[in-house]
PDB file of C-alpha atoms and ligand atoms in Angstrom:
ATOM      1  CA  UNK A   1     -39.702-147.827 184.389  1.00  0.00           C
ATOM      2  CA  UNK A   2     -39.659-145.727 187.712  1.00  0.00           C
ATOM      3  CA  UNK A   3     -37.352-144.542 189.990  1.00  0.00           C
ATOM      4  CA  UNK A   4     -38.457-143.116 193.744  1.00  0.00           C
ATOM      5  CA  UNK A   5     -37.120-139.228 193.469  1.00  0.00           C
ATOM      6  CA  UNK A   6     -35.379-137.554 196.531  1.00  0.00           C
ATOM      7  CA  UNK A   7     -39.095-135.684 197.492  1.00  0.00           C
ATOM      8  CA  UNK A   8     -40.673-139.435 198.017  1.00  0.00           C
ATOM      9  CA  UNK A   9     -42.887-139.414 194.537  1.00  0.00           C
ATOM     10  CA  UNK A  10     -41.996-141.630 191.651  1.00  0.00           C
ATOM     11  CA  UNK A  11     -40.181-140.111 188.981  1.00  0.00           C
ATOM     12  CA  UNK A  12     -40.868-141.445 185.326  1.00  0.00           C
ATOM     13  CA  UNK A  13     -38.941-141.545 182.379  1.00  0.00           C
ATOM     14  CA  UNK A  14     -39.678-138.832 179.362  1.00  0.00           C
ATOM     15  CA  UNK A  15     -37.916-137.917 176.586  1.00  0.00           C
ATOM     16  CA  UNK A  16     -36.273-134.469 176.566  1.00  0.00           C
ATOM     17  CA  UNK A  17     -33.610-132.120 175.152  1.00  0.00           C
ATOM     18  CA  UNK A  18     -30.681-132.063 177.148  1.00  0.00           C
ATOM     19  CA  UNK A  19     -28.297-128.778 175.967  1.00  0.00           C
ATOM     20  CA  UNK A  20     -24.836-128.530 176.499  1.00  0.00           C
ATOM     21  CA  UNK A  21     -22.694-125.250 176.662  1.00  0.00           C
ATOM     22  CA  UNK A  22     -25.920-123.526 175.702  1.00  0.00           C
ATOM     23  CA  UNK A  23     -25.439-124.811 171.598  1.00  0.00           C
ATOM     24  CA  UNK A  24     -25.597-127.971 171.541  1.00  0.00           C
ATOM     25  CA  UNK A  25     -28.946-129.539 171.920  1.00  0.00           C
ATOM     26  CA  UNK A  26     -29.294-132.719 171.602  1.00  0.00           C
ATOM     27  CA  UNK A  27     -32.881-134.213 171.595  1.00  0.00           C
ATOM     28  CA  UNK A  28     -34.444-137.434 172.704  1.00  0.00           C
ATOM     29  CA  UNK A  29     -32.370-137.773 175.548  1.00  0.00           C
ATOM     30  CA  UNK A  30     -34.390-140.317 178.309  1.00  0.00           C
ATOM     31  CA  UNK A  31     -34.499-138.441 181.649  1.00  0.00           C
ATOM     32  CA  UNK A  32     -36.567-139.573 184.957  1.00  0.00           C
ATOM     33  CA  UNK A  33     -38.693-136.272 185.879  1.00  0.00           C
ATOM     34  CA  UNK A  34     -40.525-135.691 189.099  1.00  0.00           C
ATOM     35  CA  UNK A  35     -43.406-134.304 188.611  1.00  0.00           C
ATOM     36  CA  UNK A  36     -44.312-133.290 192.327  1.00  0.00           C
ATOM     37  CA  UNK A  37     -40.423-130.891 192.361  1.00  0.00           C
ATOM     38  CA  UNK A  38     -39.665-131.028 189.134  1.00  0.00           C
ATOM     39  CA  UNK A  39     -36.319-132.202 189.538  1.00  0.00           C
ATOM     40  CA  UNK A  40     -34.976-134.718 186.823  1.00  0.00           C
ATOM     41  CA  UNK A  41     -32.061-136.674 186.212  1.00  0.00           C
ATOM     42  CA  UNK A  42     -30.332-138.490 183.231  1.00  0.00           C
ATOM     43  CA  UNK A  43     -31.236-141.929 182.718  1.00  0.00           C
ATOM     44  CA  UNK A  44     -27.940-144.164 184.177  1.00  0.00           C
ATOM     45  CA  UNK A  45     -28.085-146.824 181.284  1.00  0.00           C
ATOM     46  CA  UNK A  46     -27.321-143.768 178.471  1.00  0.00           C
ATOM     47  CA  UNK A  47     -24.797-142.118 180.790  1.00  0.00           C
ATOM     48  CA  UNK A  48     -22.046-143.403 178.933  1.00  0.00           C
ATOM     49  CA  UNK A  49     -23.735-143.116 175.225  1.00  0.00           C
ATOM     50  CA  UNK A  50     -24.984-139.130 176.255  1.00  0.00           C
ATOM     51  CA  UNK A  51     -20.758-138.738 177.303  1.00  0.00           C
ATOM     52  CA  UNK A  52     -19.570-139.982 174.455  1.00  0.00           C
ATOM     53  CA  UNK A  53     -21.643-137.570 172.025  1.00  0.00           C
ATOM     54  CA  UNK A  54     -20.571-134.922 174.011  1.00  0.00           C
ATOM     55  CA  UNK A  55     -17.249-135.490 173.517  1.00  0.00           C
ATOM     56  CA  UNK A  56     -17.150-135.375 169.985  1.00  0.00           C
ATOM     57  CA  UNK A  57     -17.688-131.516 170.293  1.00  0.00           C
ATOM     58  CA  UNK A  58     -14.927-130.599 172.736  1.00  0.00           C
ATOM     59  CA  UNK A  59     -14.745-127.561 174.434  1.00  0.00           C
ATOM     60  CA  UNK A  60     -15.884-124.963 172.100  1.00  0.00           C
ATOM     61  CA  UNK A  61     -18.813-126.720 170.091  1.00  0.00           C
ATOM     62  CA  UNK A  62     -20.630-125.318 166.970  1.00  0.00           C
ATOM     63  CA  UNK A  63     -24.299-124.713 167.533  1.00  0.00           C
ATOM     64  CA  UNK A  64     -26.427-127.496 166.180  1.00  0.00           C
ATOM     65  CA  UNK A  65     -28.856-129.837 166.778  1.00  0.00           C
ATOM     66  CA  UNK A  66     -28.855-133.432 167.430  1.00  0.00           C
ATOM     67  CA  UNK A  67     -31.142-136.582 167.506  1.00  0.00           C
ATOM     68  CA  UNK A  68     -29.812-138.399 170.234  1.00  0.00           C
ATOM     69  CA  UNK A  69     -31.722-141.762 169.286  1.00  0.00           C
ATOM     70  CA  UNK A  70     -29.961-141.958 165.779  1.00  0.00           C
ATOM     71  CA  UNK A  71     -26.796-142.378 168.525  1.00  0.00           C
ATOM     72  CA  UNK A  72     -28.310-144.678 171.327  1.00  0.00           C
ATOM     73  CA  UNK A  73     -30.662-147.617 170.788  1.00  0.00           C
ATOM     74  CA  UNK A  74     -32.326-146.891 174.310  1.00  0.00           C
ATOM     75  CA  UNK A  75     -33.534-143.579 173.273  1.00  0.00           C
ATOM     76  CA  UNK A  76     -34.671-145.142 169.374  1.00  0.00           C
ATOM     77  CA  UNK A  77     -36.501-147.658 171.150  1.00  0.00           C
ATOM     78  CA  UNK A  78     -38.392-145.644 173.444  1.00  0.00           C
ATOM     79  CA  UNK A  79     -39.102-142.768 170.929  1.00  0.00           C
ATOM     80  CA  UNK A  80     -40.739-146.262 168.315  1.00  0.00           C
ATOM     81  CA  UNK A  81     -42.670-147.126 171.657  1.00  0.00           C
ATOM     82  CA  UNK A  82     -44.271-143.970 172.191  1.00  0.00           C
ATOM     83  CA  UNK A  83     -44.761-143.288 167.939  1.00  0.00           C
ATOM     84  CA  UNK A  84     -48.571-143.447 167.430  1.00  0.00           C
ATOM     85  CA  UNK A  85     -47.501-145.574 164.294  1.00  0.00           C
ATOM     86  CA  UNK A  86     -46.455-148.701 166.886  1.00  0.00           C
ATOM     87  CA  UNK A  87     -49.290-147.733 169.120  1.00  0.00           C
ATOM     88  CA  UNK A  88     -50.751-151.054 168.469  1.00  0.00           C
ATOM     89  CA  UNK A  89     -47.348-153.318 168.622  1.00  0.00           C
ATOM     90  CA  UNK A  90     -45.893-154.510 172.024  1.00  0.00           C
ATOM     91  CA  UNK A  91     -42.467-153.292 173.299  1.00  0.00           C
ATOM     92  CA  UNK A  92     -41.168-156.561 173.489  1.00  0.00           C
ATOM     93  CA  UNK A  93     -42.283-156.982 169.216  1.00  0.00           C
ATOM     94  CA  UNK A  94     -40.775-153.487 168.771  1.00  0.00           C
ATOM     95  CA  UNK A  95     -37.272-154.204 170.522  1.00  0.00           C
ATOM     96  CA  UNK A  96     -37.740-158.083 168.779  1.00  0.00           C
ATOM     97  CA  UNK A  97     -37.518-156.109 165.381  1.00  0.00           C
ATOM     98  CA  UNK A  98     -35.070-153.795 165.996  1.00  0.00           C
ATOM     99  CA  UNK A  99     -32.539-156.535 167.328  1.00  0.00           C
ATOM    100  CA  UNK A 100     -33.693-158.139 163.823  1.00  0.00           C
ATOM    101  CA  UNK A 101     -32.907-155.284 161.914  1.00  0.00           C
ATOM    102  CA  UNK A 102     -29.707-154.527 163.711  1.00  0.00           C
ATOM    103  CA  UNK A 103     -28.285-158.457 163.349  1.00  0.00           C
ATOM    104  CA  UNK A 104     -29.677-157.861 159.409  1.00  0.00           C
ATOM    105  CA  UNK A 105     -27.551-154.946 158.674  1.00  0.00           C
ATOM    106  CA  UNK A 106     -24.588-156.547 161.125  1.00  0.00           C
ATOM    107  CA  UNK A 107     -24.579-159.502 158.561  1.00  0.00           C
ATOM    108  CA  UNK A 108     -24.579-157.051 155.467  1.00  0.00           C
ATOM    109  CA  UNK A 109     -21.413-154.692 157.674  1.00  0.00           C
ATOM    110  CA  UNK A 110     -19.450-158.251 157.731  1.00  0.00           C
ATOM    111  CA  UNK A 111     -20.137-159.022 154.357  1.00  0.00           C
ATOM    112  CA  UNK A 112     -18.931-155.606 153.121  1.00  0.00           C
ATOM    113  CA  UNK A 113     -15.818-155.877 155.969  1.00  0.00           C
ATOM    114  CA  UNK A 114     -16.692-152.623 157.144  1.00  0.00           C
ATOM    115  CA  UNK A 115     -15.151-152.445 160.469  1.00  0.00           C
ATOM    116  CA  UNK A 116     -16.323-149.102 161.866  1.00  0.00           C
ATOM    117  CA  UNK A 117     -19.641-150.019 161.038  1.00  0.00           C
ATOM    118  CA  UNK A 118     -19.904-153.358 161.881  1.00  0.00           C
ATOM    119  CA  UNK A 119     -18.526-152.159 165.571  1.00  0.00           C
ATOM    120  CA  UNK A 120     -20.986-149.468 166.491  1.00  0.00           C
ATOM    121  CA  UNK A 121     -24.213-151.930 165.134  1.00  0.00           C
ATOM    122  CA  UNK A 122     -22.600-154.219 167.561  1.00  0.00           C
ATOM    123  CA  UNK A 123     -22.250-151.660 170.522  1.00  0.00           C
ATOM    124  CA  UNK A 124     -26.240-150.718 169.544  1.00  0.00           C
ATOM    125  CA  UNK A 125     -27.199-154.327 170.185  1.00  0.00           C
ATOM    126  CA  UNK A 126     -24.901-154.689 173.426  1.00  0.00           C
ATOM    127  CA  UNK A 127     -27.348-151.298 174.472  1.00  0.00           C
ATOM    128  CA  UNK A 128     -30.212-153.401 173.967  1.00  0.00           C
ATOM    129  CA  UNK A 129     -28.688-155.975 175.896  1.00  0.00           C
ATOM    130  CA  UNK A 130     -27.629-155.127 178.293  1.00  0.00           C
ATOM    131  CA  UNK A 131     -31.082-152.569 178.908  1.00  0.00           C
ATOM    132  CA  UNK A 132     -32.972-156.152 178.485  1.00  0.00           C
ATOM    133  CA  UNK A 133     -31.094-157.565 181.708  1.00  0.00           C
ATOM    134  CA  UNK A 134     -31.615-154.574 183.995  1.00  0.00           C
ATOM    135  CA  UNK A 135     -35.242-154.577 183.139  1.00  0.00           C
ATOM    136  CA  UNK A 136     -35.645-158.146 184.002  1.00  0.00           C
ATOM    137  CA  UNK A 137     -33.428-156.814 187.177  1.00  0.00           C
ATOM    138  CA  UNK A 138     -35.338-154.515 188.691  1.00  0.00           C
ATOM    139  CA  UNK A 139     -38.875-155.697 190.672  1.00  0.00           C
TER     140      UNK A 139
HETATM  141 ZN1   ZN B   1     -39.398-135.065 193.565  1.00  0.00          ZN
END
């Protein structure tokens, strides 16, 4: 996954902490980073996901710390593919089992008629998704 950065080099995608108001950090956040200028730049796809955990904390939020990929399945799956542990299993395995795991649990939400549940596992596979498409997407 590259994008071309403003400078003309290729900008790649890391995982960092993005803070907000200076007490909120929030970690695991993809980013593209240039490493010839340095600048960087939120992924697009989490956009929406990063907004939406910000907004939980208003305009005077209390100082902790957050794990961004317990919130976005973008950020789990790239934090798995970069865990020595999965060194040795393909990212197409790794986002084959999580979309196993997450249709798993779905079933078990359904069967439980847990309806706040059952709706974010299905907005974590729609992020997989919908990732998936604008892979295959891009040249
Ligand atoms: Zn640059």
């Amino acid at each position: 996954m590259h994008m071309l950065c403003k400078c003309g080099s290729t900008m790649g995608v890391k995982l960092r902490t993005v803070i907000y108001q200076n007490k909120v950090e929030i970690e695991n956040v993809p980013v593209f980073t240039c490493e010839a200028c340095n600048r960087s730049e939120v992924f697009a796809e989490i956009k929406p996901a990063l907004i939406d955990v910000i907004k939980r904390f208003g305009n005077s939020p209390e100082k902790q710390l957050l794990q961004f990929n317990e919130f976005n399945e973008i950020a789990y799956l790239m934090l798995r593919a970069t865990d020595k542990k999965f060194a040795a299993e393909s990212v197409e395995k790794i986002v084959e089992e999580r979309i196993n795991e997450l249709l798993d649990l779905l079933l078990l939400a359904q069967s439980l008629v847990d309806q706040p549940w059952t709706d974010d596992l299905r907005k974590r596979l729609e992020q997989i998704s919908k990732h998936s498409l604008s892979v295959n997407d891009s040249p």
